[in-house]
XYZ file of C-alpha atoms in Angstrom:
562
model
C -6.083 -9.442 -56.947
C -5.902 -13.103 -57.856
C -2.472 -12.679 -59.481
C -1.177 -10.829 -56.419
C -2.477 -13.579 -54.138
C -0.743 -16.194 -56.274
C 2.477 -14.194 -56.228
C 2.410 -13.878 -52.431
C 1.687 -17.574 -52.089
C 4.616 -18.411 -54.383
C 6.952 -16.248 -52.308
C 5.953 -17.909 -49.035
C 6.276 -21.355 -50.575
C 9.706 -20.335 -51.803
C 10.663 -19.378 -48.247
C 9.239 -22.516 -46.632
C 10.947 -24.883 -49.045
C 14.346 -23.197 -49.086
C 17.097 -25.768 -48.657
C 19.823 -25.816 -46.032
C 22.242 -24.159 -48.423
C 20.050 -21.037 -48.669
C 19.570 -20.780 -44.937
C 23.275 -21.374 -44.371
C 24.298 -18.608 -46.781
C 21.724 -16.261 -45.282
C 23.028 -17.098 -41.799
C 26.556 -16.188 -42.908
C 25.288 -12.807 -44.084
C 23.133 -12.254 -40.993
C 25.897 -13.189 -38.569
C 28.452 -11.055 -40.362
C 26.230 -7.986 -40.514
C 24.979 -8.277 -36.935
C 28.539 -8.700 -35.642
C 29.694 -5.692 -37.667
C 26.862 -3.564 -36.271
C 27.571 -4.524 -32.660
C 31.357 -4.269 -32.889
C 31.242 -1.049 -34.864
C 28.858 0.656 -32.467
C 31.152 -0.071 -29.517
C 34.262 1.012 -31.397
C 32.599 4.233 -32.493
C 31.240 5.022 -29.034
C 33.887 3.702 -26.634
C 36.994 3.064 -28.726
C 37.219 -0.611 -27.719
C 35.310 -3.912 -27.725
C 33.673 -5.212 -24.508
C 34.069 -8.883 -25.407
C 32.972 -9.935 -21.919
C 29.656 -8.093 -22.290
C 26.933 -10.764 -22.511
C 24.328 -8.244 -23.629
C 26.381 -7.463 -26.740
C 26.633 -11.138 -27.688
C 22.910 -11.720 -27.089
C 22.150 -8.760 -29.297
C 24.413 -10.173 -32.017
C 22.541 -13.486 -31.926
C 19.081 -11.875 -32.005
C 19.944 -9.468 -34.818
C 21.615 -12.297 -36.757
C 18.420 -14.362 -36.597
C 16.280 -11.445 -37.796
C 18.666 -10.530 -40.613
C 18.882 -14.167 -41.705
C 15.100 -14.470 -41.998
C 14.805 -11.134 -43.794
C 17.594 -12.143 -46.166
C 15.842 -15.390 -47.105
C 12.604 -13.442 -47.611
C 14.298 -10.904 -49.909
C 16.035 -13.625 -51.891
C 12.687 -15.370 -52.350
C 11.094 -12.138 -53.566
C 13.943 -11.570 -56.013
C 13.736 -15.127 -57.312
C 9.982 -14.931 -57.799
C 10.394 -11.542 -59.473
C 12.892 -12.960 -61.973
C 10.757 -16.009 -62.768
C 7.685 -13.872 -63.417
C 9.750 -11.475 -65.498
C 10.402 -14.209 -68.059
C 6.642 -14.519 -68.617
C 6.333 -10.756 -69.092
C 9.090 -10.353 -71.705
C 6.755 -9.248 -74.471
C 5.009 -6.702 -72.227
C 8.440 -5.389 -71.257
C 9.305 -4.761 -74.903
C 6.012 -3.003 -75.621
C 6.243 -0.889 -72.480
C 9.590 0.502 -73.518
C 8.841 1.035 -77.185
C 9.380 4.769 -76.603
C 13.111 3.954 -76.408
C 13.076 2.428 -79.870
C 14.980 5.407 -81.281
C 17.749 5.037 -78.726
C 17.953 1.285 -79.281
C 18.190 1.834 -83.040
C 21.414 3.817 -82.676
C 24.700 2.128 -83.452
C 26.488 0.825 -80.323
C 29.404 3.198 -80.878
C 27.019 6.151 -81.118
C 25.241 5.188 -77.902
C 28.547 4.837 -76.085
C 29.771 8.194 -77.373
C 26.574 9.953 -76.280
C 26.766 8.398 -72.814
C 30.437 9.395 -72.549
C 29.592 12.981 -73.532
C 26.749 13.082 -71.017
C 29.007 11.929 -68.171
C 31.750 14.321 -69.287
C 29.259 17.199 -69.165
C 28.176 16.260 -65.623
C 31.772 16.091 -64.443
C 32.886 19.222 -66.292
C 30.306 21.349 -64.481
C 31.666 20.219 -61.126
C 35.251 20.623 -62.368
C 34.483 24.271 -63.082
C 33.115 24.607 -59.571
C 36.292 23.182 -58.012
C 38.736 24.472 -60.660
C 41.448 23.362 -61.295
C 40.417 20.079 -59.608
C 40.898 18.068 -56.440
C 44.714 18.088 -56.281
C 44.997 16.330 -52.948
C 46.243 13.378 -50.869
C 49.598 12.209 -52.295
C 49.496 14.439 -55.368
C 51.889 17.085 -54.062
C 54.476 14.449 -53.087
C 54.244 12.842 -56.514
C 54.641 16.172 -58.308
C 57.645 17.024 -56.134
C 59.324 13.756 -57.153
C 59.092 14.708 -60.820
C 60.267 18.269 -60.276
C 63.227 17.317 -58.078
C 64.013 14.063 -59.932
C 64.190 12.311 -56.554
C 62.095 9.187 -56.969
C 61.095 6.476 -54.501
C 58.787 3.493 -54.885
C 56.571 4.724 -52.036
C 54.035 5.798 -54.662
C 53.524 3.811 -57.896
C 55.918 5.286 -60.448
C 53.429 4.902 -63.283
C 51.079 7.370 -61.608
C 53.928 9.605 -60.435
C 55.223 10.015 -63.991
C 51.768 10.424 -65.512
C 50.559 13.015 -63.015
C 53.846 14.860 -62.677
C 54.601 14.685 -66.381
C 51.311 16.273 -67.449
C 51.369 19.004 -64.805
C 55.035 19.975 -65.229
C 54.737 19.794 -69.010
C 51.784 22.198 -69.088
C 53.480 24.406 -66.486
C 56.625 24.695 -68.625
C 54.493 25.697 -71.614
C 52.131 28.114 -69.883
C 53.699 29.026 -66.532
C 50.511 27.929 -64.758
C 50.295 25.028 -62.305
C 46.528 25.439 -62.194
C 46.274 24.855 -65.926
C 48.473 21.773 -65.564
C 46.250 20.349 -62.826
C 43.184 21.169 -64.924
C 44.609 19.366 -67.982
C 45.428 16.306 -65.924
C 41.923 16.374 -64.421
C 40.433 16.466 -67.933
C 42.610 13.546 -69.020
C 41.649 11.471 -66.008
C 38.010 12.478 -66.338
C 37.887 11.188 -69.919
C 39.443 7.834 -68.916
C 37.113 7.453 -65.941
C 34.026 8.243 -68.026
C 35.155 5.743 -70.672
C 35.518 2.974 -68.080
C 32.035 3.668 -66.707
C 30.552 3.668 -70.218
C 32.262 0.322 -70.847
C 30.361 -1.089 -67.883
C 27.075 0.441 -69.069
C 27.609 -1.008 -72.537
C 28.259 -4.434 -71.026
C 25.012 -4.247 -69.028
C 23.125 -3.391 -72.236
C 24.666 -6.304 -74.136
C 23.736 -8.665 -71.292
C 20.111 -7.573 -71.548
C 20.009 -6.078 -68.055
C 16.755 -4.332 -67.245
C 16.525 -0.841 -68.658
C 15.663 0.824 -65.348
C 18.902 -0.489 -63.839
C 20.900 1.010 -66.696
C 19.075 4.350 -66.427
C 19.599 4.483 -62.661
C 23.250 3.621 -63.253
C 23.731 6.553 -65.607
C 22.176 8.937 -63.071
C 24.247 7.399 -60.281
C 27.501 7.783 -62.206
C 26.656 11.329 -63.268
C 25.426 12.772 -59.985
C 26.468 10.631 -56.992
C 28.828 12.961 -55.078
C 31.307 10.231 -54.165
C 31.630 9.106 -57.778
C 32.105 12.672 -59.006
C 34.627 13.488 -56.277
C 36.932 10.656 -57.270
C 36.476 11.106 -60.993
C 37.956 14.581 -60.392
C 40.463 13.577 -57.689
C 44.091 13.315 -58.804
C 44.883 10.544 -56.288
C 46.029 7.261 -57.825
C 43.002 5.489 -56.328
C 40.701 6.886 -59.014
C 42.516 5.475 -62.040
C 43.239 2.287 -60.101
C 39.502 1.785 -59.572
C 38.805 2.473 -63.254
C 41.252 -0.224 -64.335
C 39.910 -2.633 -61.714
C 36.397 -2.032 -63.045
C 37.554 -2.789 -66.609
C 39.248 -5.949 -65.331
C 35.986 -7.003 -63.659
C 34.059 -6.557 -66.908
C 36.720 -8.583 -68.737
C 36.454 -11.360 -66.163
C 32.673 -11.454 -66.489
C 33.066 -11.931 -70.223
C 35.837 -14.499 -69.784
C 33.905 -16.688 -67.348
C 30.390 -16.243 -68.808
C 31.198 -16.456 -72.521
C 34.696 -17.957 -72.835
C 34.446 -18.824 -76.529
C 33.536 -15.268 -77.523
C 36.179 -13.849 -75.207
C 39.042 -15.929 -76.603
C 37.985 -15.227 -80.182
C 38.079 -11.453 -79.628
C 41.500 -9.822 -79.777
C 40.020 -6.558 -78.491
C 38.689 -8.246 -75.345
C 41.998 -9.964 -74.662
C 43.924 -6.717 -75.080
C 41.478 -4.901 -72.780
C 42.010 -7.589 -70.176
C 45.802 -7.419 -70.505
C 45.931 -3.634 -70.191
C 43.383 -3.401 -67.376
C 45.153 -6.075 -65.289
C 48.586 -4.511 -65.805
C 47.239 -1.006 -65.224
C 45.573 -2.014 -61.973
C 48.838 -3.442 -60.667
C 50.835 -0.416 -61.816
C 48.553 2.024 -60.003
C 48.447 0.526 -56.505
C 50.772 -1.921 -54.774
C 47.869 -3.815 -53.220
C 46.518 -4.379 -56.737
C 49.532 -6.584 -57.462
C 49.025 -8.491 -54.192
C 45.361 -9.117 -55.015
C 46.239 -10.203 -58.553
C 48.792 -12.743 -57.332
C 46.328 -14.287 -54.891
C 43.673 -14.414 -57.607
C 46.059 -16.386 -59.846
C 45.882 -19.242 -57.345
C 42.129 -19.532 -57.903
C 42.269 -19.091 -61.666
C 43.492 -22.639 -62.272
C 40.369 -24.189 -60.810
C 38.053 -21.713 -62.525
C 39.519 -21.992 -66.032
C 38.450 -25.467 -67.092
C 38.592 -25.753 -70.842
C 40.894 -22.787 -71.347
C 43.532 -23.086 -68.623
C 46.501 -22.860 -70.980
C 45.164 -19.736 -72.683
C 44.313 -18.170 -69.350
C 47.754 -18.937 -67.943
C 49.418 -17.266 -70.928
C 47.179 -14.198 -70.734
C 47.411 -13.779 -66.977
C 51.113 -14.476 -67.016
C 51.511 -11.907 -69.785
C 49.730 -9.289 -67.695
C 51.987 -9.926 -64.732
C 55.141 -9.923 -66.887
C 54.031 -6.633 -68.419
C 53.583 -5.187 -64.952
C 56.995 -6.435 -63.770
C 58.766 -5.225 -66.912
C 57.219 -1.769 -66.726
C 58.016 -1.507 -63.019
C 61.645 -2.560 -63.503
C 62.167 -0.148 -66.406
C 60.663 2.796 -64.520
C 62.531 1.985 -61.308
C 65.885 1.660 -63.104
C 65.483 4.670 -65.398
C 64.252 6.932 -62.582
C 66.833 5.500 -60.139
C 64.051 5.140 -57.613
C 64.978 4.071 -54.108
C 63.020 1.595 -51.979
C 63.830 1.611 -48.284
C 60.453 1.654 -46.543
C 58.806 -1.168 -44.624
C 56.189 0.734 -42.662
C 53.520 0.537 -45.365
C 53.246 -3.237 -45.087
C 53.790 -3.086 -41.308
C 51.027 -0.566 -40.639
C 48.915 -2.876 -38.470
C 51.797 -4.320 -36.386
C 53.199 -0.822 -35.758
C 49.774 0.404 -34.672
C 49.299 -2.613 -32.406
C 52.671 -2.128 -30.713
C 51.985 1.592 -30.300
C 48.619 1.017 -28.616
C 50.127 -1.601 -26.301
C 53.082 0.675 -25.465
C 50.765 3.567 -24.610
C 48.108 1.620 -22.682
C 50.209 -1.205 -21.187
C 53.706 0.223 -21.071
C 54.439 -1.372 -17.703
C 54.357 -4.832 -19.318
C 57.405 -4.099 -21.467
C 60.648 -5.420 -20.003
C 63.825 -3.367 -20.147
C 64.964 -5.315 -23.212
C 61.568 -4.847 -24.879
C 61.631 -1.101 -24.234
C 65.114 -0.913 -25.670
C 63.936 -2.684 -28.824
C 60.933 -0.355 -29.096
C 63.143 2.711 -28.773
C 65.452 1.374 -31.480
C 62.514 1.559 -33.869
C 61.312 4.975 -32.666
C 61.849 7.414 -29.779
C 59.291 7.135 -26.987
C 57.617 10.435 -27.850
C 56.941 9.106 -31.359
C 55.320 5.918 -30.059
C 53.119 8.053 -27.820
C 51.776 9.918 -30.830
C 49.474 6.944 -31.217
C 46.072 7.902 -32.660
C 43.432 5.138 -32.611
C 41.963 5.667 -36.089
C 45.123 6.649 -37.991
C 48.543 5.030 -38.048
C 50.346 7.822 -39.951
C 51.454 9.799 -36.845
C 53.370 6.742 -35.621
C 54.555 4.926 -38.726
C 56.002 8.033 -40.393
C 58.883 8.002 -37.881
C 59.581 4.277 -38.195
C 63.314 3.405 -38.311
C 63.586 1.191 -41.386
C 67.347 0.713 -41.030
C 67.003 -0.729 -37.523
C 64.189 -3.045 -38.602
C 66.092 -4.371 -41.630
C 69.158 -5.075 -39.499
C 67.332 -7.655 -37.354
C 63.653 -8.131 -38.340
C 63.395 -11.357 -36.345
C 63.987 -9.571 -33.052
C 61.122 -7.154 -33.664
C 58.818 -9.869 -34.967
C 59.444 -11.783 -31.733
C 58.615 -8.656 -29.723
C 55.379 -8.163 -31.664
C 54.326 -11.789 -31.134
C 55.076 -11.759 -27.409
C 53.130 -8.565 -26.820
C 50.250 -9.973 -28.887
C 50.056 -13.075 -26.713
C 49.914 -10.884 -23.604
C 47.424 -8.355 -24.977
C 45.319 -9.946 -27.755
C 42.344 -7.646 -27.193
C 44.572 -4.574 -27.403
C 45.886 -5.833 -30.726
C 42.344 -6.520 -31.960
C 41.145 -3.048 -30.962
C 44.157 -1.420 -32.605
C 43.419 -3.192 -35.888
C 39.640 -2.728 -35.861
C 39.867 0.990 -35.106
C 41.786 1.617 -38.328
C 39.489 -0.567 -40.444
C 35.953 -0.599 -39.038
C 34.829 2.150 -41.403
C 34.913 -0.440 -44.172
C 32.437 -2.812 -42.489
C 30.392 -0.795 -39.963
C 27.506 0.823 -41.903
C 27.026 3.715 -39.434
C 30.706 4.658 -39.204
C 31.672 8.299 -39.623
C 34.881 8.698 -41.614
C 36.826 11.075 -39.363
C 40.303 9.568 -39.034
C 41.985 12.914 -39.871
C 40.085 14.787 -37.157
C 42.253 17.645 -35.855
C 44.811 17.451 -38.680
C 45.606 20.800 -40.277
C 46.251 20.825 -44.022
C 46.810 23.749 -46.385
C 43.475 25.553 -46.283
C 41.527 24.058 -43.352
C 41.597 21.795 -40.299
C 39.611 18.539 -40.349
C 36.819 18.539 -37.777
C 33.943 16.037 -37.535
C 34.510 14.501 -40.960
C 37.434 13.649 -43.200
C 35.356 11.885 -45.835
C 37.244 13.454 -48.746
C 40.259 15.732 -49.142
C 38.432 18.690 -50.613
C 41.211 21.176 -51.242
C 43.575 22.007 -54.072
C 47.053 21.686 -52.592
C 50.027 23.837 -53.489
C 51.316 24.688 -56.024
C 47.692 24.761 -57.195
C 45.068 27.195 -55.953
C 41.269 26.857 -55.894
C 39.603 29.298 -58.316
C 35.959 28.279 -58.326
C 33.796 29.327 -61.283
C 30.588 28.161 -59.546
C 30.985 29.056 -55.832
C 27.682 27.610 -54.601
C 28.479 24.201 -56.101
C 31.991 24.368 -54.664
C 30.458 24.976 -51.237
C 28.090 22.021 -51.665
C 30.996 19.682 -52.371
C 32.875 21.150 -49.434
C 29.989 20.075 -47.217
C 29.907 16.607 -48.772
C 33.625 16.302 -48.048
C 34.096 17.935 -44.658
C 30.745 18.113 -42.891
C 29.301 15.272 -40.858
C 25.672 15.470 -41.978
C 25.992 13.461 -45.260
C 27.248 10.493 -43.236
C 24.645 10.737 -40.470
C 21.447 11.770 -42.269
C 19.077 8.799 -42.727
C 18.804 7.536 -46.325
C 21.394 10.101 -47.524
C 24.166 8.249 -45.706
C 23.447 5.130 -47.771
C 25.094 6.840 -50.762
C 28.171 7.842 -48.755
C 28.925 4.767 -46.631
C 31.615 2.346 -47.884
C 30.330 -0.299 -45.466
C 26.769 -0.092 -46.835
C 28.096 -0.772 -50.320
C 30.258 -3.601 -49.036
C 27.275 -5.338 -47.426
C 25.244 -4.802 -50.608
C 28.141 -6.457 -52.431
C 28.127 -9.373 -49.955
C 24.326 -9.693 -50.185
C 24.479 -9.875 -53.992
C 27.364 -12.372 -54.059
C 25.727 -14.752 -51.591
C 22.462 -14.515 -53.526
C 24.299 -15.469 -56.722
C 25.830 -18.483 -54.964
C 22.372 -19.450 -53.728
C 21.039 -19.303 -57.297
C 23.978 -21.315 -58.641
C 25.390 -18.310 -60.533
C 29.107 -18.531 -59.879
C 30.359 -16.252 -62.659
C 29.716 -12.991 -60.735
C 31.525 -14.313 -57.649
C 34.567 -15.327 -59.672
C 34.677 -12.076 -61.611
C 34.230 -9.934 -58.488
C 36.804 -11.860 -56.480
C 39.642 -9.379 -57.225
C 37.434 -6.595 -55.866
C 36.939 -8.591 -52.679
C 40.681 -9.238 -52.418
C 41.390 -5.523 -52.764
C 38.870 -4.868 -50.000
C 40.687 -7.394 -47.809
C 44.021 -5.649 -48.385
C 42.700 -2.264 -47.273
C 41.723 -3.792 -43.930
C 45.480 -3.849 -43.300
C 45.855 -0.186 -44.230
C 46.558 2.921 -42.127
C 42.943 4.096 -41.699
C 39.417 3.944 -43.066
C 39.134 6.208 -46.098
C 36.718 6.104 -49.009
C 39.540 6.551 -51.526
C 40.791 3.012 -50.919
C 37.446 1.336 -51.744
C 35.910 3.702 -54.296
C 35.652 0.683 -56.621
C 32.523 -0.269 -54.648
C 30.777 2.835 -56.023
C 31.926 2.199 -59.590
C 30.788 -1.432 -59.430
C 27.461 -0.715 -57.679
C 25.341 -1.145 -60.867
C 26.734 -4.668 -61.153
C 25.354 -5.492 -57.719
C 21.871 -4.485 -58.879
C 22.285 -6.420 -62.111
C 23.259 -9.557 -60.198
C 20.263 -9.211 -57.882
C 17.612 -8.543 -60.538
C 19.096 -10.516 -63.448
C 21.124 -13.269 -61.823
C 20.033 -15.824 -64.411
C 21.914 -13.905 -67.128
C 25.257 -14.578 -65.423
C 25.183 -18.375 -65.235
């Protein structure tokens, strides 16, 4: 009782004597979260923001104050927990002596056993959804390889890898299903290896055993993790390489001498950085922005870092140029980087068409016929941008930029609503991912949820070996209840994981632990890029699930990352 009383007293003293920095960081978190909750609720319910509603702003202020106080309280509890943990180190070792056999194993043996365990978990589900989740852009990428008509719309590295494996197996066996299955196995092994690399890093850093055990269970059984381990979309491998890059950055910033002395670590960094950029275009954008911050964060090893980072980018450029030239890939699309402006113009044209002058309407119709603009869907830009006239835009981009700016000045709230409606799923914790609602695909029509593309697209065909498990994953993917059930939805919400990420990063800053923030910065940059994407989909931010154990490690063992 006395020890508990002392602990409670220490926590309250910690709260009372927190400096302005702590309260300021907590206020940033509280204001951000409260604003996201209020904005997201209105977007979800009404499809727009009532910025003139005083009640909404009062609610934001009140919730921000509460969240700020709670945040400071939780940070104080975590800090007190970590300080007391140092005094209990010997008890910790005795308590876990039953794991002595596991700890006595060679590191390579432990990693192999963990890899086999994860592979077993994933293989069971793969049998249930045999030959795998061949979905999203996979059919388009396979068609490129089969027809030899390549574009740079999808990263060529993934196009050639996916299409090469599937067509190669198909030529040998005559079965597309077997080709998809072989590719799924290949990807599954790479994904499991990347997750084991993270687990091994947590062990070497001395992270608490319960965090590592929870992490293994999370990686093996969390539906979202399993879905994307088995999904052939490029986002899965991209997230694996981004995770490996994050681990490399943690080692680079926390233990620079050991990192620069290890050839294996430098090679892992080089390959993970190049692979990330080769697998998604926004990975290259995030990497370039991160280079600007590297100079200030690389004191003592700037020249080495510049050579290594420059080498990664040169490797990416060289590989891209070789693949583009050898495949004779064409590149004539602008709509991917113009997703938000196109969506903003479409919403304004539909809701405020009378404000367009004759010249403005003529310019709009040069980009697309009127019926295409009126296909505007609030949560998804694909119905509009797919018909975008790239040739007209490239002929005089300044004219259309001027049109976009003028309409934005006249209708700023319309522009804001258009952007938020395609992105709020990434920052509103109670959002339901349903941007494909009403869209018919090969084997079903999306209804209340489009959380995950569950099917096996042609030329594959679903042949489940475990029907009941296949049905369970169908519900995870296409039913609304996983995203709306209390507690359960915490494991499915990208916004929940983002705010956990933000909470952990701000806590590390408060504790003076800057290494995690620097190492996780590319993840944050990737998250920023998806805000400019066509819709809110889990596939674009699945890295948050793969990096989740790091968030726990930062919160409960922040002192190990100074």
